[in-house]
């Protein structure tokens, strides 16, 4: 398992160092502010919908390595997905980082999200990893302009 773990850590380090889709989006359909007061993570996520699918996504803000990498990976994997597909991914991701999901097999379909499987060993980091996903879910399901982990 060691090489796999290392690979996962590489994914997180890489996305923290060079976050993907790290910019404001002027023509976003929705933007939601996300705040995790326990850690200080603070982001705005931008979503552009087209025909019921996510055409583009980006984020801006600052926070710890886990939250930033999670937001970066999320913006990479949700492109082209429908609202229902994203809500399913949210639930899989939540189960993964809270330790409700065991093994690697369940995550094969979601690729890089598996990198966050190690987060369950660090309970204080779970909210950091989920924060961007809460913001995206809110963008797709509610009118709330902001979400907080508290
Ligand atoms: Zn954090």
mmCIF file of N, CA and C and ligand atoms in Angstrom:
data_model
loop_
_atom_site.group_PDB
_atom_site.id
_atom_site.type_symbol
_atom_site.label_atom_id
_atom_site.label_comp_id
_atom_site.label_asym_id
_atom_site.label_seq_id
_atom_site.Cartn_x
_atom_site.Cartn_y
_atom_site.Cartn_z
ATOM 1 N N UNK A 1 0.820 -1.215 0.000
ATOM 2 C CA UNK A 1 0.000 0.000 0.000
ATOM 3 C C UNK A 1 0.856 1.268 0.000
ATOM 4 N N UNK A 2 2.106 1.157 0.413
ATOM 5 C CA UNK A 2 2.927 2.368 0.575
ATOM 6 C C UNK A 2 3.035 3.200 -0.703
ATOM 7 N N UNK A 3 3.339 2.566 -1.840
ATOM 8 C CA UNK A 3 3.487 3.389 -3.055
ATOM 9 C C UNK A 3 2.187 4.111 -3.418
ATOM 10 N N UNK A 4 1.057 3.443 -3.193
ATOM 11 C CA UNK A 4 -0.235 4.051 -3.489
ATOM 12 C C UNK A 4 -0.445 5.277 -2.605
ATOM 13 N N UNK A 5 -0.137 5.128 -1.339
ATOM 14 C CA UNK A 5 -0.276 6.254 -0.405
ATOM 15 C C UNK A 5 0.578 7.428 -0.839
ATOM 16 N N UNK A 6 1.799 7.107 -1.257
ATOM 17 C CA UNK A 6 2.695 8.174 -1.692
ATOM 18 C C UNK A 6 2.118 8.905 -2.889
ATOM 19 N N UNK A 7 1.550 8.125 -3.783
ATOM 20 C CA UNK A 7 0.943 8.719 -4.974
ATOM 21 C C UNK A 7 -0.171 9.674 -4.562
ATOM 22 N N UNK A 8 -1.000 9.235 -3.608
ATOM 23 C CA UNK A 8 -2.096 10.073 -3.148
ATOM 24 C C UNK A 8 -1.572 11.367 -2.551
ATOM 25 N N UNK A 9 -0.500 11.249 -1.768
ATOM 26 C CA UNK A 9 0.048 12.461 -1.172
ATOM 27 C C UNK A 9 0.587 13.389 -2.254
ATOM 28 N N UNK A 10 1.153 12.781 -3.293
ATOM 29 C CA UNK A 10 1.661 13.583 -4.402
ATOM 30 C C UNK A 10 0.542 14.382 -5.062
ATOM 31 N N UNK A 11 -0.596 13.750 -5.220
ATOM 32 C CA UNK A 11 -1.737 14.440 -5.832
ATOM 33 C C UNK A 11 -2.100 15.670 -5.006
ATOM 34 N N UNK A 12 -2.175 15.499 -3.675
ATOM 35 C CA UNK A 12 -2.555 16.610 -2.800
ATOM 36 C C UNK A 12 -1.487 17.703 -2.825
ATOM 37 N N UNK A 13 -0.224 17.304 -2.744
ATOM 38 C CA UNK A 13 0.863 18.293 -2.771
ATOM 39 C C UNK A 13 0.860 19.065 -4.087
ATOM 40 N N UNK A 14 0.675 18.337 -5.161
ATOM 41 C CA UNK A 14 0.695 18.949 -6.487
ATOM 42 C C UNK A 14 -0.446 19.957 -6.649
ATOM 43 N N UNK A 15 -1.644 19.574 -6.232
ATOM 44 C CA UNK A 15 -2.792 20.472 -6.386
ATOM 45 C C UNK A 15 -2.718 21.656 -5.427
ATOM 46 N N UNK A 16 -2.044 21.473 -4.293
ATOM 47 C CA UNK A 16 -1.862 22.600 -3.378
ATOM 48 C C UNK A 16 -0.866 23.602 -3.959
ATOM 49 N N UNK A 17 0.187 23.066 -4.551
ATOM 50 C CA UNK A 17 1.240 23.912 -5.103
ATOM 51 C C UNK A 17 0.748 24.624 -6.370
ATOM 52 N N UNK A 18 0.059 23.901 -7.213
ATOM 53 C CA UNK A 18 -0.427 24.482 -8.472
ATOM 54 C C UNK A 18 -1.916 24.224 -8.623
ATOM 55 N N UNK A 19 -2.742 24.951 -7.864
ATOM 56 C CA UNK A 19 -4.183 24.693 -7.922
ATOM 57 C C UNK A 19 -4.746 24.929 -9.314
ATOM 58 N N UNK A 20 -5.625 24.006 -9.749
ATOM 59 C CA UNK A 20 -6.254 24.126 -11.059
ATOM 60 C C UNK A 20 -7.489 25.028 -10.945
ATOM 61 N N UNK A 21 -7.790 25.717 -12.041
ATOM 62 C CA UNK A 21 -9.012 26.545 -12.095
ATOM 63 C C UNK A 21 -9.067 27.553 -10.942
ATOM 64 N N UNK A 22 -7.899 28.105 -10.602
ATOM 65 C CA UNK A 22 -7.794 29.022 -9.469
ATOM 66 C C UNK A 22 -7.927 30.452 -9.986
ATOM 67 N N UNK A 23 -9.178 30.887 -10.103
ATOM 68 C CA UNK A 23 -9.445 32.225 -10.633
ATOM 69 C C UNK A 23 -10.908 32.594 -10.402
ATOM 70 N N UNK A 24 -11.197 33.884 -10.467
ATOM 71 C CA UNK A 24 -12.588 34.295 -10.439
ATOM 72 C C UNK A 24 -13.219 33.982 -11.789
ATOM 73 N N UNK A 25 -14.548 33.891 -11.793
ATOM 74 C CA UNK A 25 -15.248 33.649 -13.057
ATOM 75 C C UNK A 25 -16.344 34.696 -13.190
ATOM 76 N N UNK A 26 -16.157 35.593 -14.136
ATOM 77 C CA UNK A 26 -17.083 36.719 -14.246
ATOM 78 C C UNK A 26 -18.455 36.306 -14.758
ATOM 79 N N UNK A 27 -18.517 35.273 -15.588
ATOM 80 C CA UNK A 27 -19.808 34.876 -16.162
ATOM 81 C C UNK A 27 -20.363 33.629 -15.468
ATOM 82 N N UNK A 28 -20.002 33.445 -14.199
ATOM 83 C CA UNK A 28 -20.504 32.288 -13.454
ATOM 84 C C UNK A 28 -22.015 32.366 -13.282
ATOM 85 N N UNK A 29 -22.682 31.202 -13.323
ATOM 86 C CA UNK A 29 -24.109 31.133 -13.053
ATOM 87 C C UNK A 29 -24.364 31.342 -11.567
ATOM 88 N N UNK A 30 -23.471 30.757 -10.750
ATOM 89 C CA UNK A 30 -23.605 30.842 -9.300
ATOM 90 C C UNK A 30 -22.222 30.975 -8.682
ATOM 91 N N UNK A 31 -22.143 31.723 -7.574
ATOM 92 C CA UNK A 31 -20.918 31.704 -6.784
ATOM 93 C C UNK A 31 -21.327 31.570 -5.325
ATOM 94 N N UNK A 32 -20.561 30.796 -4.586
ATOM 95 C CA UNK A 32 -20.859 30.563 -3.177
ATOM 96 C C UNK A 32 -19.581 30.726 -2.370
ATOM 97 N N UNK A 33 -19.713 31.410 -1.266
ATOM 98 C CA UNK A 33 -18.592 31.611 -0.377
ATOM 99 C C UNK A 33 -18.571 30.480 0.646
ATOM 100 N N UNK A 34 -17.394 29.952 0.944
ATOM 101 C CA UNK A 34 -17.271 28.826 1.868
ATOM 102 C C UNK A 34 -16.247 29.148 2.942
ATOM 103 N N UNK A 35 -16.635 28.911 4.190
ATOM 104 C CA UNK A 35 -15.774 29.288 5.307
ATOM 105 C C UNK A 35 -15.719 28.176 6.343
ATOM 106 N N UNK A 36 -14.515 27.817 6.739
ATOM 107 C CA UNK A 36 -14.308 26.836 7.798
ATOM 108 C C UNK A 36 -13.592 27.527 8.960
ATOM 109 N N UNK A 37 -14.359 28.014 9.942
ATOM 110 C CA UNK A 37 -13.758 28.812 11.011
ATOM 111 C C UNK A 37 -12.750 28.030 11.859
ATOM 112 N N UNK A 38 -12.873 26.718 11.908
ATOM 113 C CA UNK A 38 -11.942 25.924 12.709
ATOM 114 C C UNK A 38 -10.519 26.020 12.187
ATOM 115 N N UNK A 39 -10.395 26.130 10.883
ATOM 116 C CA UNK A 39 -9.068 26.112 10.258
ATOM 117 C C UNK A 39 -8.728 27.452 9.627
ATOM 118 N N UNK A 40 -9.761 28.229 9.282
ATOM 119 C CA UNK A 40 -9.531 29.504 8.609
ATOM 120 C C UNK A 40 -9.628 29.410 7.099
ATOM 121 N N UNK A 41 -10.005 28.238 6.587
ATOM 122 C CA UNK A 41 -10.171 28.085 5.132
ATOM 123 C C UNK A 41 -11.305 28.983 4.655
ATOM 124 N N UNK A 42 -11.066 29.721 3.591
ATOM 125 C CA UNK A 42 -12.053 30.684 3.109
ATOM 126 C C UNK A 42 -11.952 30.786 1.586
ATOM 127 N N UNK A 43 -12.991 30.318 0.919
ATOM 128 C CA UNK A 43 -12.961 30.295 -0.548
ATOM 129 C C UNK A 43 -14.275 30.806 -1.125
ATOM 130 N N UNK A 44 -14.204 31.190 -2.382
ATOM 131 C CA UNK A 44 -15.412 31.391 -3.171
ATOM 132 C C UNK A 44 -15.335 30.420 -4.345
ATOM 133 N N UNK A 45 -16.401 29.659 -4.555
ATOM 134 C CA UNK A 45 -16.427 28.753 -5.706
ATOM 135 C C UNK A 45 -17.401 29.307 -6.747
ATOM 136 N N UNK A 46 -17.038 29.151 -7.991
ATOM 137 C CA UNK A 46 -17.817 29.669 -9.121
ATOM 138 C C UNK A 46 -18.233 28.501 -10.013
ATOM 139 N N UNK A 47 -19.510 28.490 -10.389
ATOM 140 C CA UNK A 47 -20.028 27.433 -11.251
ATOM 141 C C UNK A 47 -20.718 28.054 -12.448
ATOM 142 N N UNK A 48 -20.448 27.503 -13.603
ATOM 143 C CA UNK A 48 -21.187 27.908 -14.802
ATOM 144 C C UNK A 48 -21.906 26.682 -15.336
ATOM 145 N N UNK A 49 -23.247 26.760 -15.334
ATOM 146 C CA UNK A 49 -24.070 25.652 -15.827
ATOM 147 C C UNK A 49 -24.440 25.901 -17.282
ATOM 148 N N UNK A 50 -24.563 24.800 -18.014
ATOM 149 C CA UNK A 50 -25.007 24.899 -19.403
ATOM 150 C C UNK A 50 -25.787 23.630 -19.737
ATOM 151 N N UNK A 51 -27.068 23.800 -20.009
ATOM 152 C CA UNK A 51 -27.892 22.649 -20.352
ATOM 153 C C UNK A 51 -27.952 21.592 -19.258
ATOM 154 N N UNK A 52 -27.992 22.028 -18.014
ATOM 155 C CA UNK A 52 -28.101 21.078 -16.911
ATOM 156 C C UNK A 52 -26.787 20.425 -16.516
ATOM 157 N N UNK A 53 -25.684 20.815 -17.143
ATOM 158 C CA UNK A 53 -24.380 20.259 -16.780
ATOM 159 C C UNK A 53 -23.421 21.369 -16.396
ATOM 160 N N UNK A 54 -22.391 20.991 -15.656
ATOM 161 C CA UNK A 54 -21.385 21.966 -15.263
ATOM 162 C C UNK A 54 -20.443 22.198 -16.440
ATOM 163 N N UNK A 55 -20.510 23.405 -16.989
ATOM 164 C CA UNK A 55 -19.665 23.734 -18.138
ATOM 165 C C UNK A 55 -18.283 24.159 -17.680
ATOM 166 N N UNK A 56 -18.227 24.826 -16.523
ATOM 167 C CA UNK A 56 -16.934 25.274 -16.001
ATOM 168 C C UNK A 56 -17.054 25.527 -14.515
ATOM 169 N N UNK A 57 -15.940 25.419 -13.837
ATOM 170 C CA UNK A 57 -15.905 25.671 -12.408
ATOM 171 C C UNK A 57 -14.554 26.235 -12.031
ATOM 172 N N UNK A 58 -14.562 27.154 -11.075
ATOM 173 C CA UNK A 58 -13.289 27.687 -10.609
ATOM 174 C C UNK A 58 -13.431 28.095 -9.150
ATOM 175 N N UNK A 59 -12.315 28.462 -8.532
ATOM 176 C CA UNK A 59 -12.375 28.903 -7.135
ATOM 177 C C UNK A 59 -11.254 29.890 -6.856
ATOM 178 N N UNK A 60 -11.488 30.693 -5.802
ATOM 179 C CA UNK A 60 -10.507 31.657 -5.335
ATOM 180 C C UNK A 60 -10.518 31.637 -3.825
ATOM 181 N N UNK A 61 -9.421 32.049 -3.216
ATOM 182 C CA UNK A 61 -9.407 32.129 -1.775
ATOM 183 C C UNK A 61 -8.132 31.565 -1.199
ATOM 184 N N UNK A 62 -8.192 31.270 0.102
ATOM 185 C CA UNK A 62 -6.991 30.794 0.786
ATOM 186 C C UNK A 62 -7.370 29.821 1.886
ATOM 187 N N UNK A 63 -6.442 28.943 2.193
ATOM 188 C CA UNK A 63 -6.672 27.977 3.260
ATOM 189 C C UNK A 63 -5.546 26.968 3.301
ATOM 190 N N UNK A 64 -5.755 25.907 4.061
ATOM 191 C CA UNK A 64 -4.711 24.900 4.235
ATOM 192 C C UNK A 64 -4.554 24.049 2.974
ATOM 193 N N UNK A 65 -3.521 23.234 2.977
ATOM 194 C CA UNK A 65 -3.193 22.410 1.803
ATOM 195 C C UNK A 65 -4.331 21.468 1.440
ATOM 196 N N UNK A 66 -4.972 20.873 2.447
ATOM 197 C CA UNK A 66 -6.037 19.900 2.166
ATOM 198 C C UNK A 66 -7.230 20.582 1.511
ATOM 199 N N UNK A 67 -7.634 21.727 2.053
ATOM 200 C CA UNK A 67 -8.812 22.397 1.498
ATOM 201 C C UNK A 67 -8.539 22.908 0.080
ATOM 202 N N UNK A 68 -7.349 23.442 -0.118
ATOM 203 C CA UNK A 68 -7.034 23.976 -1.439
ATOM 204 C C UNK A 68 -6.916 22.854 -2.468
ATOM 205 N N UNK A 69 -6.256 21.762 -2.082
ATOM 206 C CA UNK A 69 -6.122 20.626 -3.006
ATOM 207 C C UNK A 69 -7.487 20.023 -3.298
ATOM 208 N N UNK A 70 -8.347 19.958 -2.275
ATOM 209 C CA UNK A 70 -9.677 19.391 -2.466
ATOM 210 C C UNK A 70 -10.478 20.239 -3.457
ATOM 211 N N UNK A 71 -10.417 21.555 -3.298
ATOM 212 C CA UNK A 71 -11.126 22.445 -4.217
ATOM 213 C C UNK A 71 -10.577 22.307 -5.632
ATOM 214 N N UNK A 72 -9.266 22.208 -5.740
ATOM 215 C CA UNK A 72 -8.627 22.101 -7.045
ATOM 216 C C UNK A 72 -9.022 20.808 -7.756
ATOM 217 N N UNK A 73 -8.954 19.687 -7.028
ATOM 218 C CA UNK A 73 -9.335 18.401 -7.628
ATOM 219 C C UNK A 73 -10.815 18.419 -7.994
ATOM 220 N N UNK A 74 -11.638 18.977 -7.096
ATOM 221 C CA UNK A 74 -13.078 19.027 -7.350
ATOM 222 C C UNK A 74 -13.387 19.780 -8.649
ATOM 223 N N UNK A 75 -12.778 20.956 -8.812
ATOM 224 C CA UNK A 75 -13.075 21.724 -10.023
ATOM 225 C C UNK A 75 -12.634 20.971 -11.274
ATOM 226 N N UNK A 76 -11.664 20.057 -11.108
ATOM 227 C CA UNK A 76 -11.182 19.286 -12.258
ATOM 228 C C UNK A 76 -12.105 18.133 -12.612
ATOM 229 N N UNK A 77 -12.698 17.500 -11.586
ATOM 230 C CA UNK A 77 -13.446 16.266 -11.860
ATOM 231 C C UNK A 77 -14.940 16.479 -12.141
ATOM 232 N N UNK A 78 -15.485 17.642 -11.811
ATOM 233 C CA UNK A 78 -16.942 17.803 -11.965
ATOM 234 C C UNK A 78 -17.355 18.365 -13.328
ATOM 235 N N UNK A 79 -16.399 18.766 -14.125
ATOM 236 C CA UNK A 79 -16.726 19.361 -15.416
ATOM 237 C C UNK A 79 -17.496 18.368 -16.291
ATOM 238 N N UNK A 80 -18.598 18.834 -16.869
ATOM 239 C CA UNK A 80 -19.400 17.974 -17.733
ATOM 240 C C UNK A 80 -20.404 17.115 -16.981
ATOM 241 N N UNK A 81 -20.381 17.180 -15.653
ATOM 242 C CA UNK A 81 -21.297 16.357 -14.858
ATOM 243 C C UNK A 81 -22.623 17.085 -14.630
ATOM 244 N N UNK A 82 -23.674 16.276 -14.474
ATOM 245 C CA UNK A 82 -24.980 16.847 -14.160
ATOM 246 C C UNK A 82 -25.068 17.087 -12.652
ATOM 247 N N UNK A 83 -26.114 17.815 -12.258
ATOM 248 C CA UNK A 83 -26.342 18.090 -10.850
ATOM 249 C C UNK A 83 -26.424 16.789 -10.050
ATOM 250 N N UNK A 84 -27.198 15.825 -10.534
ATOM 251 C CA UNK A 84 -27.363 14.571 -9.799
ATOM 252 C C UNK A 84 -26.053 13.802 -9.690
ATOM 253 N N UNK A 85 -25.271 13.821 -10.750
ATOM 254 C CA UNK A 85 -23.970 13.137 -10.705
ATOM 255 C C UNK A 85 -23.060 13.774 -9.667
ATOM 256 N N UNK A 86 -23.097 15.105 -9.603
ATOM 257 C CA UNK A 86 -22.249 15.808 -8.646
ATOM 258 C C UNK A 86 -22.698 15.515 -7.207
ATOM 259 N N UNK A 87 -24.013 15.472 -6.991
ATOM 260 C CA UNK A 87 -24.513 15.186 -5.646
ATOM 261 C C UNK A 87 -24.115 13.772 -5.214
ATOM 262 N N UNK A 88 -24.068 12.859 -6.178
ATOM 263 C CA UNK A 88 -23.618 11.500 -5.876
ATOM 264 C C UNK A 88 -22.125 11.493 -5.527
ATOM 265 N N UNK A 89 -21.351 12.269 -6.260
ATOM 266 C CA UNK A 89 -19.916 12.373 -5.979
ATOM 267 C C UNK A 89 -19.685 12.995 -4.609
ATOM 268 N N UNK A 90 -20.486 14.004 -4.291
ATOM 269 C CA UNK A 90 -20.385 14.639 -2.975
ATOM 270 C C UNK A 90 -20.563 13.590 -1.879
ATOM 271 N N UNK A 91 -21.588 12.754 -2.039
ATOM 272 C CA UNK A 91 -21.886 11.757 -1.021
ATOM 273 C C UNK A 91 -20.761 10.716 -0.929
ATOM 274 N N UNK A 92 -20.243 10.287 -2.062
ATOM 275 C CA UNK A 92 -19.110 9.357 -2.062
ATOM 276 C C UNK A 92 -17.904 9.981 -1.364
ATOM 277 N N UNK A 93 -17.649 11.243 -1.686
ATOM 278 C CA UNK A 93 -16.491 11.923 -1.114
ATOM 279 C C UNK A 93 -16.649 12.068 0.401
ATOM 280 N N UNK A 94 -17.866 12.423 0.826
ATOM 281 C CA UNK A 94 -18.130 12.567 2.251
ATOM 282 C C UNK A 94 -17.888 11.238 2.980
ATOM 283 N N UNK A 95 -18.385 10.162 2.407
ATOM 284 C CA UNK A 95 -18.199 8.850 3.028
ATOM 285 C C UNK A 95 -16.728 8.463 3.042
ATOM 286 N N UNK A 96 -16.017 8.820 1.998
ATOM 287 C CA UNK A 96 -14.591 8.504 1.918
ATOM 288 C C UNK A 96 -13.798 9.186 3.041
ATOM 289 N N UNK A 97 -13.980 10.499 3.186
ATOM 290 C CA UNK A 97 -13.139 11.236 4.131
ATOM 291 C C UNK A 97 -13.595 11.060 5.577
ATOM 292 N N UNK A 98 -14.824 10.585 5.781
ATOM 293 C CA UNK A 98 -15.253 10.329 7.158
ATOM 294 C C UNK A 98 -15.024 8.873 7.542
ATOM 295 N N UNK A 99 -14.496 8.069 6.622
ATOM 296 C CA UNK A 99 -14.164 6.687 6.950
ATOM 297 C C UNK A 99 -15.316 5.723 6.830
ATOM 298 N N UNK A 100 -16.437 6.176 6.251
ATOM 299 C CA UNK A 100 -17.582 5.272 6.086
ATOM 300 C C UNK A 100 -17.379 4.337 4.902
ATOM 301 N N UNK A 101 -16.421 4.693 4.046
ATOM 302 C CA UNK A 101 -16.177 3.879 2.861
ATOM 303 C C UNK A 101 -14.806 3.235 3.000
ATOM 304 N N UNK A 102 -14.762 1.927 2.855
ATOM 305 C CA UNK A 102 -13.491 1.230 2.979
ATOM 306 C C UNK A 102 -13.040 0.726 1.620
ATOM 307 N N UNK A 103 -11.744 0.580 1.478
ATOM 308 C CA UNK A 103 -11.212 0.016 0.241
ATOM 309 C C UNK A 103 -11.108 1.048 -0.862
ATOM 310 N N UNK A 104 -10.433 0.702 -1.896
ATOM 311 C CA UNK A 104 -10.175 1.642 -2.983
ATOM 312 C C UNK A 104 -11.157 1.449 -4.133
ATOM 313 N N UNK A 105 -11.752 0.268 -4.208
ATOM 314 C CA UNK A 105 -12.526 -0.088 -5.401
ATOM 315 C C UNK A 105 -13.654 0.888 -5.688
ATOM 316 N N UNK A 106 -14.331 1.341 -4.621
ATOM 317 C CA UNK A 106 -15.502 2.191 -4.822
ATOM 318 C C UNK A 106 -15.150 3.491 -5.513
ATOM 319 N N UNK A 107 -13.888 3.866 -5.454
ATOM 320 C CA UNK A 107 -13.521 5.181 -5.950
ATOM 321 C C UNK A 107 -12.926 5.177 -7.329
ATOM 322 N N UNK A 108 -12.832 4.000 -7.915
ATOM 323 C CA UNK A 108 -12.189 3.938 -9.217
ATOM 324 C C UNK A 108 -12.848 4.879 -10.203
ATOM 325 N N UNK A 109 -14.160 5.022 -10.089
ATOM 326 C CA UNK A 109 -14.861 5.859 -11.045
ATOM 327 C C UNK A 109 -14.542 7.339 -10.855
ATOM 328 N N UNK A 110 -14.121 7.707 -9.676
ATOM 329 C CA UNK A 110 -13.887 9.126 -9.419
ATOM 330 C C UNK A 110 -12.406 9.495 -9.399
ATOM 331 N N UNK A 111 -11.549 8.564 -9.794
ATOM 332 C CA UNK A 111 -10.133 8.866 -9.980
ATOM 333 C C UNK A 111 -9.468 9.564 -8.824
ATOM 334 N N UNK A 112 -9.111 10.811 -9.048
ATOM 335 C CA UNK A 112 -8.249 11.524 -8.108
ATOM 336 C C UNK A 112 -8.889 11.797 -6.758
ATOM 337 N N UNK A 113 -10.199 11.667 -6.663
ATOM 338 C CA UNK A 113 -10.828 11.878 -5.358
ATOM 339 C C UNK A 113 -10.273 10.892 -4.338
ATOM 340 N N UNK A 114 -9.828 9.728 -4.810
ATOM 341 C CA UNK A 114 -9.296 8.709 -3.920
ATOM 342 C C UNK A 114 -8.085 9.218 -3.144
ATOM 343 N N UNK A 115 -7.424 10.242 -3.650
ATOM 344 C CA UNK A 115 -6.262 10.810 -2.983
ATOM 345 C C UNK A 115 -6.597 11.273 -1.568
ATOM 346 N N UNK A 116 -7.877 11.524 -1.325
ATOM 347 C CA UNK A 116 -8.266 12.071 -0.031
ATOM 348 C C UNK A 116 -8.697 10.993 0.969
ATOM 349 N N UNK A 117 -8.491 9.731 0.592
ATOM 350 C CA UNK A 117 -8.854 8.630 1.481
ATOM 351 C C UNK A 117 -8.111 8.672 2.808
ATOM 352 N N UNK A 118 -6.903 9.249 2.807
ATOM 353 C CA UNK A 118 -6.113 9.305 4.038
ATOM 354 C C UNK A 118 -6.613 10.343 5.032
ATOM 355 N N UNK A 119 -7.500 11.218 4.580
ATOM 356 C CA UNK A 119 -7.983 12.299 5.448
ATOM 357 C C UNK A 119 -8.722 11.744 6.666
ATOM 358 N N UNK A 120 -9.344 10.573 6.505
ATOM 359 C CA UNK A 120 -10.122 10.018 7.615
ATOM 360 C C UNK A 120 -9.276 9.758 8.854
ATOM 361 N N UNK A 121 -7.955 9.642 8.657
ATOM 362 C CA UNK A 121 -7.068 9.440 9.808
ATOM 363 C C UNK A 121 -6.781 10.750 10.536
ATOM 364 N N UNK A 122 -7.244 11.854 9.997
ATOM 365 C CA UNK A 122 -7.022 13.163 10.611
ATOM 366 C C UNK A 122 -8.357 13.887 10.742
ATOM 367 N N UNK A 123 -9.115 13.558 11.784
ATOM 368 C CA UNK A 123 -10.492 14.088 11.909
ATOM 369 C C UNK A 123 -10.578 15.609 11.803
ATOM 370 N N UNK A 124 -9.557 16.308 12.264
ATOM 371 C CA UNK A 124 -9.594 17.769 12.207
ATOM 372 C C UNK A 124 -9.558 18.282 10.773
ATOM 373 N N UNK A 125 -9.091 17.430 9.854
ATOM 374 C CA UNK A 125 -8.959 17.856 8.468
ATOM 375 C C UNK A 125 -10.176 17.521 7.611
ATOM 376 N N UNK A 126 -11.115 16.756 8.181
ATOM 377 C CA UNK A 126 -12.259 16.304 7.392
ATOM 378 C C UNK A 126 -13.061 17.507 6.877
ATOM 379 N N UNK A 127 -13.276 18.494 7.751
ATOM 380 C CA UNK A 127 -14.050 19.666 7.331
ATOM 381 C C UNK A 127 -13.328 20.469 6.265
ATOM 382 N N UNK A 128 -12.004 20.449 6.333
ATOM 383 C CA UNK A 128 -11.215 21.149 5.313
ATOM 384 C C UNK A 128 -11.453 20.516 3.947
ATOM 385 N N UNK A 129 -11.433 19.173 3.920
ATOM 386 C CA UNK A 129 -11.567 18.459 2.644
ATOM 387 C C UNK A 129 -12.971 18.617 2.067
ATOM 388 N N UNK A 130 -13.977 18.627 2.939
ATOM 389 C CA UNK A 130 -15.363 18.659 2.464
ATOM 390 C C UNK A 130 -15.833 20.074 2.121
ATOM 391 N N UNK A 131 -15.197 21.076 2.707
ATOM 392 C CA UNK A 131 -15.655 22.471 2.552
ATOM 393 C C UNK A 131 -15.982 22.861 1.100
ATOM 394 N N UNK A 132 -15.059 22.647 0.158
ATOM 395 C CA UNK A 132 -15.390 23.058 -1.217
ATOM 396 C C UNK A 132 -16.595 22.312 -1.783
ATOM 397 N N UNK A 133 -16.757 21.051 -1.371
ATOM 398 C CA UNK A 133 -17.886 20.255 -1.849
ATOM 399 C C UNK A 133 -19.201 20.772 -1.283
ATOM 400 N N UNK A 134 -19.173 21.230 -0.025
ATOM 401 C CA UNK A 134 -20.372 21.851 0.558
ATOM 402 C C UNK A 134 -20.770 23.073 -0.263
ATOM 403 N N UNK A 135 -19.769 23.852 -0.643
ATOM 404 C CA UNK A 135 -20.052 25.064 -1.418
ATOM 405 C C UNK A 135 -20.651 24.712 -2.774
ATOM 406 N N UNK A 136 -20.097 23.686 -3.410
ATOM 407 C CA UNK A 136 -20.622 23.278 -4.718
ATOM 408 C C UNK A 136 -22.040 22.745 -4.587
ATOM 409 N N UNK A 137 -22.265 21.923 -3.572
ATOM 410 C CA UNK A 137 -23.619 21.391 -3.380
ATOM 411 C C UNK A 137 -24.614 22.523 -3.170
ATOM 412 N N UNK A 138 -24.198 23.495 -2.362
ATOM 413 C CA UNK A 138 -25.071 24.635 -2.114
ATOM 414 C C UNK A 138 -25.342 25.405 -3.406
ATOM 415 N N UNK A 139 -24.313 25.544 -4.228
ATOM 416 C CA UNK A 139 -24.480 26.263 -5.499
ATOM 417 C C UNK A 139 -25.502 25.559 -6.388
ATOM 418 N N UNK A 140 -25.581 24.233 -6.285
ATOM 419 C CA UNK A 140 -26.466 23.463 -7.159
ATOM 420 C C UNK A 140 -27.864 23.267 -6.581
ATOM 421 N N UNK A 141 -28.011 23.425 -5.274
ATOM 422 C CA UNK A 141 -29.279 23.046 -4.657
ATOM 423 C C UNK A 141 -29.978 24.160 -3.883
ATOM 424 N N UNK A 142 -29.309 25.295 -3.682
ATOM 425 C CA UNK A 142 -29.958 26.330 -2.875
ATOM 426 C C UNK A 142 -29.598 27.716 -3.395
ATOM 427 N N UNK A 143 -30.183 28.699 -2.767
ATOM 428 C CA UNK A 143 -29.916 30.080 -3.137
ATOM 429 C C UNK A 143 -28.963 30.727 -2.150
ATOM 430 N N UNK A 144 -28.499 29.960 -1.173
ATOM 431 C CA UNK A 144 -27.637 30.543 -0.147
ATOM 432 C C UNK A 144 -26.341 31.078 -0.752
ATOM 433 N N UNK A 145 -25.961 32.294 -0.387
ATOM 434 C CA UNK A 145 -24.733 32.854 -0.939
ATOM 435 C C UNK A 145 -23.483 32.374 -0.219
ATOM 436 N N UNK A 146 -23.663 31.680 0.928
ATOM 437 C CA UNK A 146 -22.474 31.278 1.689
ATOM 438 C C UNK A 146 -22.752 29.998 2.473
ATOM 439 N N UNK A 147 -21.695 29.220 2.707
ATOM 440 C CA UNK A 147 -21.796 28.046 3.573
ATOM 441 C C UNK A 147 -20.670 28.103 4.594
ATOM 442 N N UNK A 148 -20.938 27.492 5.750
ATOM 443 C CA UNK A 148 -19.914 27.401 6.776
ATOM 444 C C UNK A 148 -19.958 25.993 7.341
ATOM 445 N N UNK A 149 -18.811 25.499 7.803
ATOM 446 C CA UNK A 149 -18.793 24.150 8.372
ATOM 447 C C UNK A 149 -19.370 24.147 9.779
ATOM 448 N N UNK A 150 -19.643 25.328 10.344
ATOM 449 C CA UNK A 150 -20.214 25.365 11.699
ATOM 450 C C UNK A 150 -21.723 25.507 11.632
HETATM 451 ZN ZN1 LIG B 1 -8.162 23.607 6.522
#
